[in-house]
CSV table of C-alpha atoms and ligand atoms in Angstrom, one decimal:
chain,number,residue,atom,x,y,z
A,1084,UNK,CA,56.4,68.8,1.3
A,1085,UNK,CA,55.7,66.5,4.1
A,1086,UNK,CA,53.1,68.2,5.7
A,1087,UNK,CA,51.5,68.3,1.9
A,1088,UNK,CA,51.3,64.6,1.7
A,1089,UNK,CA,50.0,63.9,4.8
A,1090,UNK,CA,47.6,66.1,4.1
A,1091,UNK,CA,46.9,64.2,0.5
A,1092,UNK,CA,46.6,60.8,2.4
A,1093,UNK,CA,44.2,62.2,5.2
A,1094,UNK,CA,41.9,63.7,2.0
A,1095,UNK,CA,41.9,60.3,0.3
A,1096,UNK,CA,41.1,58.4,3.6
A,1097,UNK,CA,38.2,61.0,4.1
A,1098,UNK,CA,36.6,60.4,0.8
A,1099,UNK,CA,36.8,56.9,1.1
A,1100,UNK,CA,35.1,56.8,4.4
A,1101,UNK,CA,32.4,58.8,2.8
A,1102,UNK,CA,31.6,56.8,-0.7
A,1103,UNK,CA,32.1,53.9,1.8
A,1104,UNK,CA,29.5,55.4,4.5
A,1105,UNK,CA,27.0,55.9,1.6
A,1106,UNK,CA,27.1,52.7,0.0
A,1107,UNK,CA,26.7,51.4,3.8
A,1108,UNK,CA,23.9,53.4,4.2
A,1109,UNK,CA,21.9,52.1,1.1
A,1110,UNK,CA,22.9,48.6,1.5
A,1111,UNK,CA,20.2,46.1,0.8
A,1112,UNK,CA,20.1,42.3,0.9
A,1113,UNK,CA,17.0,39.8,0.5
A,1114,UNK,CA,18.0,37.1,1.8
A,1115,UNK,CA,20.6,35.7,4.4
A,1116,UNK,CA,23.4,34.6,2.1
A,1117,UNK,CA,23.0,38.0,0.8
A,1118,UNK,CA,23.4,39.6,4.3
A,1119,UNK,CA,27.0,37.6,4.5
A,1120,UNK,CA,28.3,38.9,1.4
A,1121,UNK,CA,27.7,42.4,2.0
A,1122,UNK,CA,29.8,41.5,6.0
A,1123,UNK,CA,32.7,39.9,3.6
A,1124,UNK,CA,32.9,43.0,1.3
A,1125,UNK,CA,33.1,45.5,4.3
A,1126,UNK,CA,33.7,44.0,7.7
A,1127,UNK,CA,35.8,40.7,6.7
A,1128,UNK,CA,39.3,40.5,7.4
A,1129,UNK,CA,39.9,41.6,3.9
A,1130,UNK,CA,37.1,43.9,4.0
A,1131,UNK,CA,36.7,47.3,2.9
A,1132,UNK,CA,36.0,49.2,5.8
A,1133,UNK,CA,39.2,46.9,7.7
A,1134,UNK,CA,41.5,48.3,4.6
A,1135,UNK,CA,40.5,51.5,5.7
A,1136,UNK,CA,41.8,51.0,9.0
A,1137,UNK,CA,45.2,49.8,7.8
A,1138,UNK,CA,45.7,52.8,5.8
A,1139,UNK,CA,44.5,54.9,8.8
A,1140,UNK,CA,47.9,53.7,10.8
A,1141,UNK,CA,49.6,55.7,8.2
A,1142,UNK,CA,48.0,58.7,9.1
A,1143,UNK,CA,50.2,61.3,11.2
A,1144,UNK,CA,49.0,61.0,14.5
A,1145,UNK,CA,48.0,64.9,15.0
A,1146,UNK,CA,45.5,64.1,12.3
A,1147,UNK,CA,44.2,60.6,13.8
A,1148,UNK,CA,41.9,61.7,16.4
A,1149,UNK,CA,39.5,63.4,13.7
A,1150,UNK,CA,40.1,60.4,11.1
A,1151,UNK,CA,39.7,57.8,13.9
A,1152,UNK,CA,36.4,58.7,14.8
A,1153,UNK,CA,35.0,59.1,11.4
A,1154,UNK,CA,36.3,55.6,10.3
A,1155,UNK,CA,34.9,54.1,13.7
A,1156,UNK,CA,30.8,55.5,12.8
A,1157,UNK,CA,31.7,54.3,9.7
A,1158,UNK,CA,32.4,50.8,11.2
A,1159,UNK,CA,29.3,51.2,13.8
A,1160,UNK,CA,27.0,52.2,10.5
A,1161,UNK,CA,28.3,49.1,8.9
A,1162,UNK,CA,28.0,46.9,11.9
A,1163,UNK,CA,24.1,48.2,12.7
A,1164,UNK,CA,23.0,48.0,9.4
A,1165,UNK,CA,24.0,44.5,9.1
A,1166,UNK,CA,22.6,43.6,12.2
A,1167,UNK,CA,19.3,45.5,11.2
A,1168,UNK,CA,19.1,43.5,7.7
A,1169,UNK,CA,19.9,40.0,9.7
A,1170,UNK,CA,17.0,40.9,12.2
A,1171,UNK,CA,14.8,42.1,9.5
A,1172,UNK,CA,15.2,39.0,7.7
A,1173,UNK,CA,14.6,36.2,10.6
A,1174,UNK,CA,11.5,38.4,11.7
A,1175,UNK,CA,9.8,37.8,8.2
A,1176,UNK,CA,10.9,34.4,8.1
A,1177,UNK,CA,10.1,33.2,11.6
A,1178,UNK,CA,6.9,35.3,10.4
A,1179,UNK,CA,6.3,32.4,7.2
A,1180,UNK,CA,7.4,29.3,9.4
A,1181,UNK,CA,5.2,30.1,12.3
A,1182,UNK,CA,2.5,27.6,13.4
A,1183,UNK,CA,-0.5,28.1,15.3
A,1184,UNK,CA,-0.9,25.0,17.1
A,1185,UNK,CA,-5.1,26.2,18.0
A,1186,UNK,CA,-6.2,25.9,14.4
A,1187,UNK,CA,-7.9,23.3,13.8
A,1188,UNK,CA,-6.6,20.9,10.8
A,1189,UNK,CA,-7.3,20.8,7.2
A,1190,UNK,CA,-9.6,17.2,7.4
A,1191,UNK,CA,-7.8,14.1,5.7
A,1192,UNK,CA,-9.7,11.8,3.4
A,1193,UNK,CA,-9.2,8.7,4.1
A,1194,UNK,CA,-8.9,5.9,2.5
A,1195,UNK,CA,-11.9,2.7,3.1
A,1196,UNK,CA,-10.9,-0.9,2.6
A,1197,UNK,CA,-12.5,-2.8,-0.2
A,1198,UNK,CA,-15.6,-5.3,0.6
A,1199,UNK,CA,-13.5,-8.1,-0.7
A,1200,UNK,CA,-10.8,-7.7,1.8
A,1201,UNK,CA,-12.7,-7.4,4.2
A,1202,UNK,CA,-14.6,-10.5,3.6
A,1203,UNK,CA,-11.5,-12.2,3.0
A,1204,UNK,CA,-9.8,-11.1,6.1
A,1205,UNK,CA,-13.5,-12.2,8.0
A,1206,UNK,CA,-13.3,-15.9,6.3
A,1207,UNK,CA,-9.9,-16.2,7.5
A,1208,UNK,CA,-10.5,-14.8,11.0
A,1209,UNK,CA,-13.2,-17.4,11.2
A,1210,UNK,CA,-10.8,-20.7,10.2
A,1211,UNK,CA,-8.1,-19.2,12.2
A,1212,UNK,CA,-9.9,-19.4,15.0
A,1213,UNK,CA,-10.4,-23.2,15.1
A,1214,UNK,CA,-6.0,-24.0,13.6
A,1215,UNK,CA,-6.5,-22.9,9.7
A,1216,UNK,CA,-3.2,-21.2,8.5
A,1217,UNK,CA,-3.0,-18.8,5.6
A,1218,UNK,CA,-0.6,-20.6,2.5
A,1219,UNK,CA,0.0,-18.1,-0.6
A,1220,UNK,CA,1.2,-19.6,-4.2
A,1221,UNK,CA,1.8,-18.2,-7.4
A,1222,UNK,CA,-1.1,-17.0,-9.9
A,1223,UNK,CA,0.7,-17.8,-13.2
A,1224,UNK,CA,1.0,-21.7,-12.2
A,1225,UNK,CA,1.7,-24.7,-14.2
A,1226,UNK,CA,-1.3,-27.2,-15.6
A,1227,UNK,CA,0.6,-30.0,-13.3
A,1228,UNK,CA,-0.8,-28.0,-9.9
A,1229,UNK,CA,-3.8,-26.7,-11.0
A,1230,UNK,CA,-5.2,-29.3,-13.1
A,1231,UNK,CA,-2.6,-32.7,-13.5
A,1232,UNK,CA,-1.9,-32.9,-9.6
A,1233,UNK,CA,-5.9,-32.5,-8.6
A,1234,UNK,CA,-7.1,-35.6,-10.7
A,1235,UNK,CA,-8.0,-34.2,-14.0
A,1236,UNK,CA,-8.3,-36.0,-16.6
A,1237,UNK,CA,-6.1,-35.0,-19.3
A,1238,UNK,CA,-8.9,-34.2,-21.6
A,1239,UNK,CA,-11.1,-33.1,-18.7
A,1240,UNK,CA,-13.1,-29.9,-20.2
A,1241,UNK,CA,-11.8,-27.4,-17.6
A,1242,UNK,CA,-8.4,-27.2,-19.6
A,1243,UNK,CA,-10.1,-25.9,-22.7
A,1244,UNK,CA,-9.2,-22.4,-24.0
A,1245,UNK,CA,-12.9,-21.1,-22.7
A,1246,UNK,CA,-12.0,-21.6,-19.1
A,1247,UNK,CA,-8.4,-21.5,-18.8
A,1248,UNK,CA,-6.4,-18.2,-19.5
A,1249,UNK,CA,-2.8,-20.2,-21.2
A,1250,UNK,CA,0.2,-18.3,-21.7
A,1251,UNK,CA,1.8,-17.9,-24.9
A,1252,UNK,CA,5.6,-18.5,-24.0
A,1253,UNK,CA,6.4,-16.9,-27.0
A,1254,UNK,CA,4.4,-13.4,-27.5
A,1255,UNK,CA,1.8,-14.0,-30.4
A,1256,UNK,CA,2.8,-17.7,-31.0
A,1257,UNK,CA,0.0,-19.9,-29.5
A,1258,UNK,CA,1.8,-23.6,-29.3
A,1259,UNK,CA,0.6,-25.3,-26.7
A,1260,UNK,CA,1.6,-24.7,-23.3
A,1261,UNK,CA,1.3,-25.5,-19.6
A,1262,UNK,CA,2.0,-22.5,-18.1
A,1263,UNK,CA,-1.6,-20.8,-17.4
A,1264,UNK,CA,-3.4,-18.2,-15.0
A,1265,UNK,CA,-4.4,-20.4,-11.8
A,1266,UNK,CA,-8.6,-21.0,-12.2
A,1267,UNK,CA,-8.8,-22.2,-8.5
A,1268,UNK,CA,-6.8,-21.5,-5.7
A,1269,UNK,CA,-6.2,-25.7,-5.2
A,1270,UNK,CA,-3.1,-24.9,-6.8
A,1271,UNK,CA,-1.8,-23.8,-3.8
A,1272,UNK,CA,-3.4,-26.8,-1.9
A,1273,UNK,CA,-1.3,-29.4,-4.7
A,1274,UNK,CA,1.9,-27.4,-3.5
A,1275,UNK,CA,1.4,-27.3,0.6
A,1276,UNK,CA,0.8,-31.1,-0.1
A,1277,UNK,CA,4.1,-31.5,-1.7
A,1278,UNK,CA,6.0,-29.6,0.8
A,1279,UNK,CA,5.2,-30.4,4.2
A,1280,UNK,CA,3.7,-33.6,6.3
A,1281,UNK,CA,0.6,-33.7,7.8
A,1282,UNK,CA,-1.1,-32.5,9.7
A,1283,UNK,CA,-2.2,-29.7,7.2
A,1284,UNK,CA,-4.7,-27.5,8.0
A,1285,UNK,CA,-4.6,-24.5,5.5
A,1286,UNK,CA,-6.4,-22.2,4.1
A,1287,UNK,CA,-5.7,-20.6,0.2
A,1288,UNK,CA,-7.4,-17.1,-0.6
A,1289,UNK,CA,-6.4,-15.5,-3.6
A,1290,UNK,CA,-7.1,-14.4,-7.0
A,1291,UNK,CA,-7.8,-16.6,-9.5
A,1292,UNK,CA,-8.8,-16.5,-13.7
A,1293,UNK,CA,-11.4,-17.8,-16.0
A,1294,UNK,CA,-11.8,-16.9,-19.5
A,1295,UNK,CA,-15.3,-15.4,-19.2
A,1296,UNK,CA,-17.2,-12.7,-20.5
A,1297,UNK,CA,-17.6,-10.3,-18.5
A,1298,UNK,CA,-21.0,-9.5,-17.6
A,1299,UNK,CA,-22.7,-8.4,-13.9
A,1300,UNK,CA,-22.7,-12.1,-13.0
A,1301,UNK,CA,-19.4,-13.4,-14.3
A,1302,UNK,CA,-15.7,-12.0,-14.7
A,1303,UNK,CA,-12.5,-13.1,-15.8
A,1304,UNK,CA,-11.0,-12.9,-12.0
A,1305,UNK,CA,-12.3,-13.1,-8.8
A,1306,UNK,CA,-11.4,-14.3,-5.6
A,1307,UNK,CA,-11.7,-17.6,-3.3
A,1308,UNK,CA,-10.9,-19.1,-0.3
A,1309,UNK,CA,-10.0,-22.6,0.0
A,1310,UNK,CA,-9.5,-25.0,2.6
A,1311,UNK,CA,-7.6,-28.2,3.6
A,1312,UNK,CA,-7.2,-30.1,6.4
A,1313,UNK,CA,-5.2,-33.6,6.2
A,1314,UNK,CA,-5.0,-35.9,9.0
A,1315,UNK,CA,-5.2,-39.3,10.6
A,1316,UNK,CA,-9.1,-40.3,10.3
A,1317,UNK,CA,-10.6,-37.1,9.2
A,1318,UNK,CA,-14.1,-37.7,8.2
A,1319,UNK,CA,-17.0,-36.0,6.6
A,1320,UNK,CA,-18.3,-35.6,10.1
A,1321,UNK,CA,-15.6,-33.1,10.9
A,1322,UNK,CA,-15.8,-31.1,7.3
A,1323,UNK,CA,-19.6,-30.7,8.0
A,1324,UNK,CA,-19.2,-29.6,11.7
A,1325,UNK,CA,-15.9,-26.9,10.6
A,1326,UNK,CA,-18.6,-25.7,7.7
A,1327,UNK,CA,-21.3,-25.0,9.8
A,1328,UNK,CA,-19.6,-23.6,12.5
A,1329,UNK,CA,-18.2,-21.0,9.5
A,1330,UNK,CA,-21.6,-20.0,8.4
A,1331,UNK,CA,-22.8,-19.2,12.0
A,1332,UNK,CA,-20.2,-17.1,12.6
A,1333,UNK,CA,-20.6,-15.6,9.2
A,1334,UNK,CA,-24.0,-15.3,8.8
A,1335,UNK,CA,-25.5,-15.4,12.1
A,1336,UNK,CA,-26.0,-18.1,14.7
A,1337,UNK,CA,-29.8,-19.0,13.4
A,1338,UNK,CA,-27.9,-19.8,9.9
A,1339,UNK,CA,-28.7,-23.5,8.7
A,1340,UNK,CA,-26.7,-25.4,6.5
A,1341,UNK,CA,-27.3,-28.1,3.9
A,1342,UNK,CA,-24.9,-30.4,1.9
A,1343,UNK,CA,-25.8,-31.5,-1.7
A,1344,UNK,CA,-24.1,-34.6,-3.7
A,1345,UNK,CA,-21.3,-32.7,-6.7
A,1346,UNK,CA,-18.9,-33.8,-8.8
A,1347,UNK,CA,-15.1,-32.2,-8.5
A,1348,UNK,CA,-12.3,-34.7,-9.8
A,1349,UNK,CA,-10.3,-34.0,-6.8
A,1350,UNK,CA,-13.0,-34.6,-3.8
A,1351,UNK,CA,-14.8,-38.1,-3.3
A,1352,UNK,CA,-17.6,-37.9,-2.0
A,1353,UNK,CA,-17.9,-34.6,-3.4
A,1354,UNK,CA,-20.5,-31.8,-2.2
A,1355,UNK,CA,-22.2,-28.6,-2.9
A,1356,UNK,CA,-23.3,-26.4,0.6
A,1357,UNK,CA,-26.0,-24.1,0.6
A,1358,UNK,CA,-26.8,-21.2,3.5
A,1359,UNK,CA,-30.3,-20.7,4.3
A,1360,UNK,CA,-30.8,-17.9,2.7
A,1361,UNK,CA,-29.5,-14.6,4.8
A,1362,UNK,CA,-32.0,-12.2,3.4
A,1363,UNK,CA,-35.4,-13.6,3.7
A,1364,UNK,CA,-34.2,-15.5,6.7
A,1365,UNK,CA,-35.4,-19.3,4.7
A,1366,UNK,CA,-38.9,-18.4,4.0
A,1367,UNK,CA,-37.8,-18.1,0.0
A,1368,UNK,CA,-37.8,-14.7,-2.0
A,1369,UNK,CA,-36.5,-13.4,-5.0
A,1370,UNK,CA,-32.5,-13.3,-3.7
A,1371,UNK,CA,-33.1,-17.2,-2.8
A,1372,UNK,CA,-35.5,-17.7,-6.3
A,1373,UNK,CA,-38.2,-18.6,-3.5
A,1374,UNK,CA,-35.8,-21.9,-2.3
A,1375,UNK,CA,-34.8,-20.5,1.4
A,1376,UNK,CA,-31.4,-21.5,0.4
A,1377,UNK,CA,-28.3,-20.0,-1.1
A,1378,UNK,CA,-25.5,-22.0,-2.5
A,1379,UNK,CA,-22.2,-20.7,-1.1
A,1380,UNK,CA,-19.3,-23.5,-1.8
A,1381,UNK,CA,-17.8,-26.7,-3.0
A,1382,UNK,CA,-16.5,-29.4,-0.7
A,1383,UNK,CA,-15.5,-32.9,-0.1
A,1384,UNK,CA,-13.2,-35.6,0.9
A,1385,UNK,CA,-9.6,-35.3,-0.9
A,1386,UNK,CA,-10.1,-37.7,-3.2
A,1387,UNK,CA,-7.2,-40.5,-2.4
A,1388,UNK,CA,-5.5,-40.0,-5.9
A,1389,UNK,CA,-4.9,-36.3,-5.1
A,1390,UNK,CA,-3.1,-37.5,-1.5
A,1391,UNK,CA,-0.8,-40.4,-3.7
A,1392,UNK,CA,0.2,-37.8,-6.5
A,1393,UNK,CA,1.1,-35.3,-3.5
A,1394,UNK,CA,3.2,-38.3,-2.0
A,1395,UNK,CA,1.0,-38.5,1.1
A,1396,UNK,CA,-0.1,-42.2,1.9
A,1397,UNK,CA,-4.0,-42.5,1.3
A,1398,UNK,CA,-4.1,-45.5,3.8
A,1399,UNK,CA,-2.9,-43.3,6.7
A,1400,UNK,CA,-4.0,-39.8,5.9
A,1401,UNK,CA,-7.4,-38.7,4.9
A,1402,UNK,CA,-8.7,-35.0,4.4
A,1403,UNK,CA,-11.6,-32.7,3.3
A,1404,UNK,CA,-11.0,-29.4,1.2
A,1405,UNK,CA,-13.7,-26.9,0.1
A,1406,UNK,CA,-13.8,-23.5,-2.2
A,1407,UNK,CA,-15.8,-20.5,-1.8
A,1408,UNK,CA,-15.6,-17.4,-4.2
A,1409,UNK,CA,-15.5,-14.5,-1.9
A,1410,UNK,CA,-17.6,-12.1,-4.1
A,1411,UNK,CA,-20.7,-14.7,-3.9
A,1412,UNK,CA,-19.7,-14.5,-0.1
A,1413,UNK,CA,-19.7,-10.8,0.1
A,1414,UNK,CA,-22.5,-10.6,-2.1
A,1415,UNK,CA,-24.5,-12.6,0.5
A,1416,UNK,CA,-23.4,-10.1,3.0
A,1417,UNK,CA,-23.5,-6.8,1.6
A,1418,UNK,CA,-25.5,-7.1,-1.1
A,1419,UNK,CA,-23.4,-6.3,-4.2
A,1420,UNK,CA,-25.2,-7.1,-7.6
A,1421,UNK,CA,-23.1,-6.5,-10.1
A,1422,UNK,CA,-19.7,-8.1,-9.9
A,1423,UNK,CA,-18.0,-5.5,-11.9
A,1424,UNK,CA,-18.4,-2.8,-9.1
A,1425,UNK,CA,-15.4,-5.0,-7.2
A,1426,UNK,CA,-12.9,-4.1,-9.7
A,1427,UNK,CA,-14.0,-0.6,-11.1
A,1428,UNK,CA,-12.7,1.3,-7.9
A,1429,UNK,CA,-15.8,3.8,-8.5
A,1430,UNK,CA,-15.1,6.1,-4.9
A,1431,UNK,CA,-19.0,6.1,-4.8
A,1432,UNK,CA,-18.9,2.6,-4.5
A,1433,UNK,CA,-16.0,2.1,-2.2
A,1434,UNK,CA,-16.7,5.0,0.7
A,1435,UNK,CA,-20.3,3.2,2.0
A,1436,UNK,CA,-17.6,0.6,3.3
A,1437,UNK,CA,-16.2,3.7,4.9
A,1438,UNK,CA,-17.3,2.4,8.5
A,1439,UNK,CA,-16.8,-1.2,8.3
B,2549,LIG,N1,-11.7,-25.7,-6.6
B,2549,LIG,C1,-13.1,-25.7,-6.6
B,2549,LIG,C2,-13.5,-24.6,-7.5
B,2549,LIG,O1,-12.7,-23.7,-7.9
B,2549,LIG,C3,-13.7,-25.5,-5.3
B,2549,LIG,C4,-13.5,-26.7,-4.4
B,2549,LIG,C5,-12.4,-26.7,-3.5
B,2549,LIG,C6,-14.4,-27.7,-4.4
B,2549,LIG,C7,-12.2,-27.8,-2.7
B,2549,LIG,C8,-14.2,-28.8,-3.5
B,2549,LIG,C9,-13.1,-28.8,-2.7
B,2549,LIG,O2,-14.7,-24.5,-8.0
């Protein structure tokens, strides 16, 4: 009877070895999670293959040595196939992550800057070089900076709906307002004033509005540069000198400059500037309408209302300002005809600024 059940238990551990070594044999796994479940189910503490050997201590031990050796290739089988799979595995995936540092790489497009920025950046380069400061202010801007603050008069034609983009405070309803899209960056000028003492020496680029058509010589934003300098005894002396030194460096040291007499409410004297012009060199052709010169900005003496609304003494302090747009600017240097191409972000148009 005993020797029967011993010899039951050493049957039932026998078969178990085998289904155990045949499911070990065809074990499969895809991945290495997968590889770690199949350890659990037959090598962990609670594994199958470890139950095995606990039920193997109650094995007579005449009967052991035969048993013993079967459960330990069974354990060995496990243990190499495991290892196999886990090689297998990191050899195809070392296989995907591998980099050959000789090949050469895929080329990058890259990106070009636009013409306007780098005009931009050039203008202020230029004026930084002899004190200029850069001073930023808001685009949506109240009539009181752009307009009230500058000298306007209240019914001064500028404020009208076809130059000045007003917004509606409440969507739809068009009451009158005072809160508009800056048309001139001397908004920022009116606030610098305001806030600090001179000396000022500043200079204002940014974007500015005007309710135009738009066509290939006008749009409804563009971009300028201003300038400010305000000072004990500055002079018109010292705004033509700064203004021609600007259009040598910009233009080329052989560049002449000329002042004509304007009108702005905020300068007095007040002044247009033109360039000889850049492409025929002065002798006159059809860029220049067969003049020799280009008109590239407005300038003039800050006009001594401007100085007393900004609360700087007009008796002490004098100053000049002047406004270019930087299109007209890069349109003198690069030759852009058509105004539109700045803001339709055509690649074709962009990329020949690739090297500049
Ligand atoms: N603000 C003027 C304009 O937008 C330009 C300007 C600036 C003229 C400063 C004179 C002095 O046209």
């Amino acid at each position: 009877m005993h020797g029967f059940s011993k010899n039951n238990a050493f049957m039932a551990l026998q078969d178990s070895i085998q289904t155990l070594l045949e499911q070990v044999q065809t074990m499969k796994a895809s991945n290495a999670d997968e590889i770690e479940a199949l350890r659990i189910k037959y090598l962990s503490k609670k594994g199958e293959i470890t139950a095995l050997f606990n039920e193997f201590r109650t094995v007579p031990s005449d009967q052991k040595r035969e048993l013993g050796q079967k459960l330990n290739q069974l354990r060995q089988e496990a243990e190499g196939r495991i290892n196999s799979l886990r090689e297998q595995f990191e050899a195809k995936h070392a296989e995907a992550e591998r980099i050959d540092l000789t090949r050469t790489p895929d080329p990058i497009a890259l990106g070009t800057r636009h013409p306007l920025s780098l005009v931009r950046e050039e203008i202020v380069d230029i004026f930084s070089r002899i004190g200029f400061t850069v001073a930023e202010g808001p685009e949506v801007e109240d009539d009181k900076h752009v307009y009230g603050m500058l000298n306007f008069a209240p019914e001064h034609p500028a404020r009208d709906m076809q130059d000045t983009f007003f917004i509606e405070k409440e969507i739809g309803v068009q009451k009158p307002t005072d809160i508009l899209l800056r048309s001139h960056t001397s908004s920022v000028q009116t606030r610098v004033m305001t806030s600090q003492k001179p000396p000022i020496r500043v200079l204002c680029p940014g974007r500015v509005y005007r309710n135009e058509a738009i066509s290939a010589r006008a749009h409804c934003f563009f971009h300028q540069v201003e300038g400010l300098y305000v000072d004990k005894n500055v002079s018109f002396a010292d705004l033509r000198e700064a203004l021609l030194y600007f259009s040598k460096e910009m233009f080329g040291a052989e560049t002449k400059i000329r002042l004509r007499p304007s009108y702005f409410p905020f300068t007095e004297p007040s002044a247009e500037m033109d360039i000889s012009c850049n492409i025929c060199g002065g002798k006159g052709c059809s860029f220049c309408k067969g003049t020799g010169w280009v008109e590239i900005l407005g300038c003039g003496m800050v006009d001594p209302n401007v100085l007393e609304s900004c609360g700087i003494d007009s008796k002490e302090y004098s100053g000049y300002a002047f406004g270019m747009g930087v299109e007209r600017i890069t349109n003198l240097k690069y030759r852009v005809k058509d105004l539109r191409l700045f803001s339709e972000n055509d690649v074709r148009f962009l990329k020949q600024f690739e090297s500049c």
